[in-house]
Short mmCIF file of C-alpha atoms in Angstrom, two decimals:
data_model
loop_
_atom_site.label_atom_id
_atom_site.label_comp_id
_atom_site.label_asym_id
_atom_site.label_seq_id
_atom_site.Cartn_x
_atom_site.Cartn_y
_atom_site.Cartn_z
CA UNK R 817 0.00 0.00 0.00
CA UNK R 818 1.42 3.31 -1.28
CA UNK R 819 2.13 5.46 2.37
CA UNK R 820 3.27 8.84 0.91
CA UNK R 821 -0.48 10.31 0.15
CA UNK R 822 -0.02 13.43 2.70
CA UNK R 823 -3.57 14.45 5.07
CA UNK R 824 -5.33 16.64 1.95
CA UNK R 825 -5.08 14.31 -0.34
CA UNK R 826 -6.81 11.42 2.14
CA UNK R 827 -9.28 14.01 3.14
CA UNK R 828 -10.52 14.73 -0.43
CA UNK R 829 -9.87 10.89 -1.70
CA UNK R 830 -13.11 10.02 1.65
CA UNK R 831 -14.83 13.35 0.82
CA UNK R 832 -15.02 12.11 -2.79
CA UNK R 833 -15.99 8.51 -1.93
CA UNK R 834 -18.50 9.90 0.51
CA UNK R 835 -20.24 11.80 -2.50
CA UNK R 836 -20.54 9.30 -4.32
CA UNK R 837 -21.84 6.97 -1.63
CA UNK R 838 -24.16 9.60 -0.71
CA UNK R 839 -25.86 10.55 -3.57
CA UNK R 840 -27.16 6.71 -2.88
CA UNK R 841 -28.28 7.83 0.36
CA UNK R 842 -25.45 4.87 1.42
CA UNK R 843 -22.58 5.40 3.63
CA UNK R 844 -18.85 6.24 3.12
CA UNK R 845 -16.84 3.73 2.47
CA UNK R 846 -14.44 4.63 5.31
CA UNK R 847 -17.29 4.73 8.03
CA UNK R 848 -18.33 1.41 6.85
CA UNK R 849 -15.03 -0.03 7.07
CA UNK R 850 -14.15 1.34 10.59
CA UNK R 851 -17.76 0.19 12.21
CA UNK R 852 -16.60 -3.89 10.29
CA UNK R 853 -12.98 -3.24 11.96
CA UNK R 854 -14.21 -2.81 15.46
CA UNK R 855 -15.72 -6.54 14.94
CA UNK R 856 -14.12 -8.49 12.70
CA UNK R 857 -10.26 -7.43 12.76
CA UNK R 858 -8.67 -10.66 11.19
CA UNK R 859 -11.24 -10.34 8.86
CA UNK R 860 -10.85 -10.29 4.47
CA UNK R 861 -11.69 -6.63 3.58
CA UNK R 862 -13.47 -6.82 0.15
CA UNK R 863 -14.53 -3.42 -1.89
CA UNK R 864 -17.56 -3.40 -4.79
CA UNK R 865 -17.62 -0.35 -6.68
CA UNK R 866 -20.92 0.05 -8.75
CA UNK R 867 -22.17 2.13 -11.46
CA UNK R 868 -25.65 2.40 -10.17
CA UNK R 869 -27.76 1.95 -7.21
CA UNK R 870 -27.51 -1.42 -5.34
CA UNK R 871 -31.44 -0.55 -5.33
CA UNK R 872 -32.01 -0.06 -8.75
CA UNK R 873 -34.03 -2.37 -10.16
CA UNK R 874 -31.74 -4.20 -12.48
CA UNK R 875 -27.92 -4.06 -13.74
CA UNK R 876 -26.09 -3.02 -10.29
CA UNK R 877 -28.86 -4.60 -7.99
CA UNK R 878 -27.97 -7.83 -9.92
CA UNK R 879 -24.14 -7.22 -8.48
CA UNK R 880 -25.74 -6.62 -5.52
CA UNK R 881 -27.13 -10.34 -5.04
CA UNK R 882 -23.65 -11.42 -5.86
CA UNK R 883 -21.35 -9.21 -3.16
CA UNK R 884 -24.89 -10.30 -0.43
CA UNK R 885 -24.18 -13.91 -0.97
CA UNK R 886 -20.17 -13.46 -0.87
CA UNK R 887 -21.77 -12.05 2.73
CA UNK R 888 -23.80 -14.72 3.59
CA UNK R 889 -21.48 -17.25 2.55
CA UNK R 890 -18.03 -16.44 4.31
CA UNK R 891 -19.87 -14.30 7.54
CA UNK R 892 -17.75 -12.69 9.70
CA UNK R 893 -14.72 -13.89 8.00
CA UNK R 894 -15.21 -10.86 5.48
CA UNK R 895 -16.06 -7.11 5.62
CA UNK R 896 -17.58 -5.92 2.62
CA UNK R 897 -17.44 -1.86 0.99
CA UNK R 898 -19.75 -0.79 -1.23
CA UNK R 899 -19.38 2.92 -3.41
CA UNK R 900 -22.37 3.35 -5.85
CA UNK R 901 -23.30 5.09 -8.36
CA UNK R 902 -19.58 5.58 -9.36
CA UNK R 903 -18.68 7.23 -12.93
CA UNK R 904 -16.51 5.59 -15.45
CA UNK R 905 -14.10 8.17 -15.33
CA UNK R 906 -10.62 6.90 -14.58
CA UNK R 907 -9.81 8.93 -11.50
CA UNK R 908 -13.29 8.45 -9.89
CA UNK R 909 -12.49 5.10 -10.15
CA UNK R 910 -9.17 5.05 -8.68
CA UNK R 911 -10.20 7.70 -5.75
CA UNK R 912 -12.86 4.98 -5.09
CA UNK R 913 -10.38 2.51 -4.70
CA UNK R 914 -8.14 4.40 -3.03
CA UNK R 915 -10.06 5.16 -0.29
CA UNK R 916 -11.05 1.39 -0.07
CA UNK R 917 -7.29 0.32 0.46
CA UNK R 918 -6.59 2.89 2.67
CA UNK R 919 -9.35 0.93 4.80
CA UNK R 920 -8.20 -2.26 4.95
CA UNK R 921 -9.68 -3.64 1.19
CA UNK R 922 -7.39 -6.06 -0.10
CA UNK R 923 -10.09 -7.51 -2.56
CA UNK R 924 -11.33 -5.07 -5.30
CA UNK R 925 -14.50 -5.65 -7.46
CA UNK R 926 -15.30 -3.25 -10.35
CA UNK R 927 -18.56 -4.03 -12.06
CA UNK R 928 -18.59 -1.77 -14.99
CA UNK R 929 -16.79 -2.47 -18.32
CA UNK R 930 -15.18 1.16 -18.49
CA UNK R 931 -13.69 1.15 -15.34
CA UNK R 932 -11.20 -1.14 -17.08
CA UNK R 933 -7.78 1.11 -17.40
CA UNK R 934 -8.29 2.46 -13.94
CA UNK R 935 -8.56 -1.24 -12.54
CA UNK R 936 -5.35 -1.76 -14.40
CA UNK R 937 -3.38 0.96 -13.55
CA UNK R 938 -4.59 0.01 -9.69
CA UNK R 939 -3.18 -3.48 -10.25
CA UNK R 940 0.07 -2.38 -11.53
CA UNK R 941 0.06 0.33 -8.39
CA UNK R 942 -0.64 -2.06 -5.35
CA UNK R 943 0.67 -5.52 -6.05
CA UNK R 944 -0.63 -6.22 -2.40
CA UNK R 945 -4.00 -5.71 -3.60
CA UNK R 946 -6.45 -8.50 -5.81
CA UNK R 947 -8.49 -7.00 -8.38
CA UNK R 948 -11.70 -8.67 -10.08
CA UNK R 949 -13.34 -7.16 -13.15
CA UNK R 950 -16.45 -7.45 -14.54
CA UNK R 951 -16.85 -7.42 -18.20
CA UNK R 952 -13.18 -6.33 -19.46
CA UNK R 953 -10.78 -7.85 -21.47
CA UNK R 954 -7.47 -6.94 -19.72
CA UNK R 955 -5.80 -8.82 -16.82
CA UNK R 956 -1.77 -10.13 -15.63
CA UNK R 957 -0.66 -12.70 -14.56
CA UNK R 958 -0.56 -11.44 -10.48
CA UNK R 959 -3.45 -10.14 -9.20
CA UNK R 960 -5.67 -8.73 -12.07
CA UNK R 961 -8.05 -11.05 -13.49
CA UNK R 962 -11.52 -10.51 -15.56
CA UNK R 963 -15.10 -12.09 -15.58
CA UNK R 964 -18.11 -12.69 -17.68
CA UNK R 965 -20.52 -14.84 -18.93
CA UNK R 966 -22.03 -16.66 -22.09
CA UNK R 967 -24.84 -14.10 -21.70
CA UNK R 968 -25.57 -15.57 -25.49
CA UNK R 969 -27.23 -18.04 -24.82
CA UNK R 970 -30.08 -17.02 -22.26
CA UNK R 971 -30.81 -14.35 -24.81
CA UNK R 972 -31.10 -16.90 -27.70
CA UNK R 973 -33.80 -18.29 -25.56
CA UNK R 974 -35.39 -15.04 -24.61
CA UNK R 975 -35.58 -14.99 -28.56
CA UNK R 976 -37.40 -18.33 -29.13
CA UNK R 977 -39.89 -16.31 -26.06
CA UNK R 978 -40.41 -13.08 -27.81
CA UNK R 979 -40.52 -15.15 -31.67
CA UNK R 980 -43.73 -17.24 -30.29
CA UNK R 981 -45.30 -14.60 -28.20
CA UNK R 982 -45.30 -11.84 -30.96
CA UNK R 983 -48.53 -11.35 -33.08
CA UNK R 984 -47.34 -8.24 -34.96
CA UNK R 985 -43.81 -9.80 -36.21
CA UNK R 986 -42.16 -6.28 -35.01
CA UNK R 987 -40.28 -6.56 -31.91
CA UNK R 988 -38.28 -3.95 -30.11
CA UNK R 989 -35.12 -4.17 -28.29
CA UNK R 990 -33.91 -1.86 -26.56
CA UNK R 991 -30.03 -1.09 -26.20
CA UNK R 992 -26.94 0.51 -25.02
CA UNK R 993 -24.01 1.18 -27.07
CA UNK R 994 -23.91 -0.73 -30.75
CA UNK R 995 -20.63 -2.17 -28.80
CA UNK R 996 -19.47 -6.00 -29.41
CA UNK R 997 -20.85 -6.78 -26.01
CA UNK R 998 -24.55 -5.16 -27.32
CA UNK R 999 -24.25 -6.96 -30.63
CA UNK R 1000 -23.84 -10.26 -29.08
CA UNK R 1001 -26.66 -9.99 -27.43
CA UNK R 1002 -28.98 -8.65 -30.00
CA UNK R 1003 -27.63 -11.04 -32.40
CA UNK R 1004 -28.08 -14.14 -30.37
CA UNK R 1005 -31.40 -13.10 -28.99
CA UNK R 1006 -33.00 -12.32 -32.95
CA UNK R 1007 -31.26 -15.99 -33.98
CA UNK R 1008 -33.87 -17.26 -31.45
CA UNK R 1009 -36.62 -15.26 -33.05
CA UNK R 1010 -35.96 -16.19 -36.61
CA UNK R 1011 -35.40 -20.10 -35.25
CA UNK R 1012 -38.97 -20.11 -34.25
CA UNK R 1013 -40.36 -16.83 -36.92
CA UNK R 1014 -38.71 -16.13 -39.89
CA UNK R 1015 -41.37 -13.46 -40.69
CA UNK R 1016 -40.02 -11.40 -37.59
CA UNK R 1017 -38.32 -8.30 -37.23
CA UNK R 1018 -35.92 -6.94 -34.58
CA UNK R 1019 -36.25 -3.43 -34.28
CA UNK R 1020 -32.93 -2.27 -31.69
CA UNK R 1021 -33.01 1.37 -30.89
CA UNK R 1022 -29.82 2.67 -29.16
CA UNK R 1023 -29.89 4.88 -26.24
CA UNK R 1024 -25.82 5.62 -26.22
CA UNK R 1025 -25.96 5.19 -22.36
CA UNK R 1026 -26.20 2.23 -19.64
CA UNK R 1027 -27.72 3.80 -17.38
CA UNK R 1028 -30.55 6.17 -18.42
CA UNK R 1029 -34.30 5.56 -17.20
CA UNK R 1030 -35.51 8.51 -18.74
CA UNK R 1031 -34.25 7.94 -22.53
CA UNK R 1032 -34.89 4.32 -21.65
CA UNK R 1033 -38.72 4.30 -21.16
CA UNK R 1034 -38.61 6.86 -24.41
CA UNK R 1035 -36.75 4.61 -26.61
CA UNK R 1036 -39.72 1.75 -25.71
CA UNK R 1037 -42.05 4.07 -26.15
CA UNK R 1038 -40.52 5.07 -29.82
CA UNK R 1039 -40.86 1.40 -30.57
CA UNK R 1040 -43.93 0.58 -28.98
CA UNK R 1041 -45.47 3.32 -31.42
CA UNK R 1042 -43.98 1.37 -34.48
CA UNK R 1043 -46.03 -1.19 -33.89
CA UNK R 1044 -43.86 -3.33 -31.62
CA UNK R 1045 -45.84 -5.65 -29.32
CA UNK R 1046 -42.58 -7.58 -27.28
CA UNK R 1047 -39.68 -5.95 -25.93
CA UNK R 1048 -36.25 -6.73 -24.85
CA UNK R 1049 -33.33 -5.04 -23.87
CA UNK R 1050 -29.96 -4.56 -23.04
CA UNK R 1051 -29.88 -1.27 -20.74
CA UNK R 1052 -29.92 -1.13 -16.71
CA UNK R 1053 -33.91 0.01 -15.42
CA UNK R 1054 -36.86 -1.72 -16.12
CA UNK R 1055 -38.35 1.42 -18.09
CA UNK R 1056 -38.87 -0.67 -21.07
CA UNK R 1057 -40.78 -3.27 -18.88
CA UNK R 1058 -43.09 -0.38 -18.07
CA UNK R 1059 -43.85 1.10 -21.05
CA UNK R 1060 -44.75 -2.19 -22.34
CA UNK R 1061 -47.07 -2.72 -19.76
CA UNK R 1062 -48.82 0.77 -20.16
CA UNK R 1063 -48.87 -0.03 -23.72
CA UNK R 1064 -50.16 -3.79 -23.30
CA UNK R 1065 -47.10 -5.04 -24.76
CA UNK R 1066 -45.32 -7.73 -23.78
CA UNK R 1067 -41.74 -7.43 -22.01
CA UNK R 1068 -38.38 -9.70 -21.78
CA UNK R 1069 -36.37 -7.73 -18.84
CA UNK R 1070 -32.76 -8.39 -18.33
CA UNK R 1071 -29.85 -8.25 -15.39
CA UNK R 1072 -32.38 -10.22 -12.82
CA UNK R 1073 -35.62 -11.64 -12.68
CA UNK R 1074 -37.83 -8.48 -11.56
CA UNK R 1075 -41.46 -9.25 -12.36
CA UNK R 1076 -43.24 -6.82 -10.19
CA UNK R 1077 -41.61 -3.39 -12.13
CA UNK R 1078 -44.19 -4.78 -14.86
CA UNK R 1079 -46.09 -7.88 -13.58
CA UNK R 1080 -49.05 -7.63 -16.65
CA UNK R 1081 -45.93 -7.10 -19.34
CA UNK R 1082 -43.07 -9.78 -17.73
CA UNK R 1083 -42.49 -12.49 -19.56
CA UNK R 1084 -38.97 -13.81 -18.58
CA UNK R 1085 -35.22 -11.91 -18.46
CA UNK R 1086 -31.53 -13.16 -19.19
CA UNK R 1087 -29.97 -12.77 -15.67
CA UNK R 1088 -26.72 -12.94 -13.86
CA UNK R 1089 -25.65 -14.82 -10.65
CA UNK R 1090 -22.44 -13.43 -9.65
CA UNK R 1091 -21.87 -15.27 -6.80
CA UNK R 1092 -21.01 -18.78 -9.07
CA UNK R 1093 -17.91 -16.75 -9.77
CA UNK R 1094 -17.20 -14.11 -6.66
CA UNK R 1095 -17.59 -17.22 -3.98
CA UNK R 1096 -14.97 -19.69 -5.23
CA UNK R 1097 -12.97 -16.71 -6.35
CA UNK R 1098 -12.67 -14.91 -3.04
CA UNK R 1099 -12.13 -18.25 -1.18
CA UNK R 1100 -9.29 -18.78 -3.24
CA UNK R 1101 -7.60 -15.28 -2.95
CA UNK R 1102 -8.24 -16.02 1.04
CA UNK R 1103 -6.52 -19.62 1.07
CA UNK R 1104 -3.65 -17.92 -1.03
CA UNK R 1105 -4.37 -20.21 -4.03
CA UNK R 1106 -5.49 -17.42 -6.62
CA UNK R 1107 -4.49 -17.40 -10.34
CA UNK R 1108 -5.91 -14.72 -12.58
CA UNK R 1109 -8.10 -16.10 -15.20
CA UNK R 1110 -10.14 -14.53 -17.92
CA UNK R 1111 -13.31 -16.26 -16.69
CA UNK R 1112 -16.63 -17.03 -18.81
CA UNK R 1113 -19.34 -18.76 -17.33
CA UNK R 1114 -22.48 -20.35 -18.90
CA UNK R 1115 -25.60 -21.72 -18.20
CA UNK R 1116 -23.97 -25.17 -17.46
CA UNK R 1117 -22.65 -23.73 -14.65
CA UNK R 1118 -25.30 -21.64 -13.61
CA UNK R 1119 -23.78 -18.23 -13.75
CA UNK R 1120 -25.94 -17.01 -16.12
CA UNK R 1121 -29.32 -18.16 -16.74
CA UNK R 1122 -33.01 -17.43 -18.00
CA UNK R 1123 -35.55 -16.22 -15.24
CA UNK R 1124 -38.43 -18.39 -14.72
CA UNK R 1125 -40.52 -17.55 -17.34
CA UNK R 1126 -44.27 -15.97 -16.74
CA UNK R 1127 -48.12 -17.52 -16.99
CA UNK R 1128 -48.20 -15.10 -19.52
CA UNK R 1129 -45.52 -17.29 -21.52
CA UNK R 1130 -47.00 -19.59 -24.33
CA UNK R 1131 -47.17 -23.50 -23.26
CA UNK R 1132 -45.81 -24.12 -26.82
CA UNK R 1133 -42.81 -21.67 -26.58
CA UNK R 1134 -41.79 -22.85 -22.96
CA UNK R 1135 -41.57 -26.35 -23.75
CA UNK R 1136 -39.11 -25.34 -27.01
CA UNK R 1137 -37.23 -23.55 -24.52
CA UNK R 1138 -36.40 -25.94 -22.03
CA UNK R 1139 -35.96 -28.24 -25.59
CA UNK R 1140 -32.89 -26.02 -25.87
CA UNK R 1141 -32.02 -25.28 -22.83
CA UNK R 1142 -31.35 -29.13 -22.26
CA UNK R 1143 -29.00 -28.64 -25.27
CA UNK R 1144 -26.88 -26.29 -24.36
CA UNK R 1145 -26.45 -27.32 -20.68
CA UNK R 1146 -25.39 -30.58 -21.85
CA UNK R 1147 -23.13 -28.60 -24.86
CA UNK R 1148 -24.64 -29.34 -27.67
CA UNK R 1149 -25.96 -26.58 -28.95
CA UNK R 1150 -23.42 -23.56 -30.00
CA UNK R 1151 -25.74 -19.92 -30.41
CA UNK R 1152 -23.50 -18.77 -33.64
CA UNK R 1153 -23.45 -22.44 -35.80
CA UNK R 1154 -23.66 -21.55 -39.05
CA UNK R 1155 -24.94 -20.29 -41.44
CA UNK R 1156 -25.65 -17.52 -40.42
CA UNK R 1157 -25.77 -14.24 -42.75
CA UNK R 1158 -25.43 -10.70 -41.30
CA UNK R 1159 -28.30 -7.80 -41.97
CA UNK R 1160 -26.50 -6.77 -45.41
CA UNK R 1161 -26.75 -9.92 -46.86
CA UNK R 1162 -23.43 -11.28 -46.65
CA UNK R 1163 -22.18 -14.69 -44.71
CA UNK R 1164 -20.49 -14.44 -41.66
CA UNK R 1165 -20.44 -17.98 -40.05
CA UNK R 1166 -20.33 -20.69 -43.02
CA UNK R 1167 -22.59 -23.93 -42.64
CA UNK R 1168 -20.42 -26.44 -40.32
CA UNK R 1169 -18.91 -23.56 -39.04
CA UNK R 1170 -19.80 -22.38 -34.85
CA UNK R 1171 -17.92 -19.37 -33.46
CA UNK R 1172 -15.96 -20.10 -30.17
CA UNK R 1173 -15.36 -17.10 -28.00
CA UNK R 1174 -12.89 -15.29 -29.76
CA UNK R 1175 -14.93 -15.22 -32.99
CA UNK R 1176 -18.26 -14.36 -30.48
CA UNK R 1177 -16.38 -11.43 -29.19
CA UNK R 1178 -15.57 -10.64 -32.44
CA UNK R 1179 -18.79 -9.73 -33.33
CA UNK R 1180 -19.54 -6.30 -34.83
CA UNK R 1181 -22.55 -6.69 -37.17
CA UNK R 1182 -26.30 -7.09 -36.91
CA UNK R 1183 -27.85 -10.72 -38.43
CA UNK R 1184 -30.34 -10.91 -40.16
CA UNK R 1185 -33.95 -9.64 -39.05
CA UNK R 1186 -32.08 -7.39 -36.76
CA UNK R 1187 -31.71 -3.44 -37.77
CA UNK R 1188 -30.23 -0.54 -35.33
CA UNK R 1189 -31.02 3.02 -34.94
CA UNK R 1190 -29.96 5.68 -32.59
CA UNK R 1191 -32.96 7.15 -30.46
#
């Protein structure tokens, strides 16, 4: 742990961390950490640092569920820090961080893909210190290692869902960034449509944000007025879910399985359990037997998965989807097997071909019966 930060520059890094705690209505991180000290001194010190509200309905309430069960699981043997609502702006991140060290945090979590270069240059900075990140690409061979999941695959169901349930064959999706992590998901989740409904569309609207209820709830509604009677999406609230409802649309949510935001519009959502990878992870960091790995779970190993699916689901379209999901549990069935032809026309995965992950995250085109807008 660096020792040379002088008084002003601790006092700003907690009066920073307590902002963004705050605007949460949560507590600083250093307040937290000295209440867990008093108690549990030999104790692991582990820090989350989330993009959104723990509360919020979706993306970083989803992380949420994860860092509760690392709680639940290892008790007293851990404190846990949470910041929220932390921007992806590489000194936020670090002063986050920071200010977690300086309490005792020798585990870092960061759950947001651009908080990427500040987790590495953190990594590089406190060699002491283990850092976990969610969604990135970068990592050593120390104490920096990345995790995700085949997130392609519940959407490919979600697809076979919103392909059987739709009577207008125009559905809506609703989505981030028109980044490879966006197309993946759009493109696996229309290959489920067309499996089951060639004749449908897959109308995405981009919102150019993660986080945005506001511009959220208008992109569904832009959609919804086009005639769109399912949507899906790839964005953190469950404004989508609502506008469907209000509009008597149907809705496929995503992050966790939250039916009550839109109980007369919820059909099912792709979803996330982060503990399947933060609970053997952190044990193993705490037995001193971590090795950084680029981790990418799947539905065979339950860290990611398809909610329960609604009464409001078709018997027909439930019983192809556990057809499926019996497939690719078991590994037989590969989301991007070919052939498969991108929106322009042209071929991008030849028949006999599959893509492994690599050639998934490789991705950077729409397939067919998918087209993209900005909102």
């Amino acid at each position: 742990m660096k020792k040379f930060r002088k008084l002003a520059a601790l006092a700003l890094a907690a009066t920073l961390a307590m902002t963004a705690l705050t605007a949460c209505g949560s507590k600083d991180a250093s307040e937290s950490a000295d209440k867990n000290a008093e108690t549990t001194e030999d104790a692991t010190t582990v820090g989350f640092i989330y993009i959104g509200s723990k509360n919020d309905g979706g993306y970083t309430q989803a992380q949420n569920q994860g860092t509760e069960a690392v709680k639940e699981y290892f008790g007293d043997k851990v404190n846990i820090l949470t910041a929220e609502s932390v921007a992806e702006d590489k000194q936020t991140v670090k002063t986050n961080a920071e200010n977690m060290i300086d309490n005792g945090a020798s585990i870092i979590v960061g759950t947001s893909f651009g908080y990427m270069d500040a987790m590495e240059e953190l990594s590089a900075e406190h060699p002491e210190v283990t850092f976990l990140h969610f969604s990135g690409n970068k990592m050593n061979d120390t104490n920096f290692a990345n995790y995700f999941g085949a997130m392609e695959e519940p959407r490919y169901l979600s697809g076979i869902i919103a392909g059987m349930q739709t009577e207008s064959n125009k559905i809506g999706y609703v989505a981030a960034y028109p980044y490879t992590e966006v197309l993946i998901g759009i493109d696996a989740f229309t290959l489920g449509v067309q499996s089951v409904n060639p004749d449908a569309e897959v109308k995405v609207v981009y919102i150019n944000s993660w986080n945005d209820p506001a511009n959220e709830k208008a992109a569904a509604e832009s959609l919804l007025a086009q005639g769109c009677d399912v949507l899906a999406q790839h964005c953190d609230s469950t404004g989508p879910q609502v506008a469907a409802e209000a509009a008597g649309a149907y809705a496929i949510g995503y992050n966790l399985a939250n039916p009550d935001a839109a109980p007369k519009a919820f059909l099912t959502a792709p979803i996330w359990h982060h503990d399947k990878f933060l609970v053997p992870t952190i044990e193993s960091i705490i037995n001193g037997e971590f090795k950084p790995v680029s981790y990418y779970g799947s539905m065979a190993d339950g860290y990611v998965d398809l909610a329960p699916m609604s009464d409001l689901v078709k018997p027909e379209a439930k019983e192809k989807v556990e057809e499926i999901r019996k497939q690719m549990e078991a590994g037989e069935f590969n989301v991007f097997e070919g052939p498969i032809y991108d929106n322009q026309g042209n071929e991008v995965v030849k028949e006999g071909e599959s893509l492994d992950r690599a050639g998934i995250w490789s991705i950077d085109y729409l397939v067919k019966g998918a087209t993209g807008a900005d909102n």
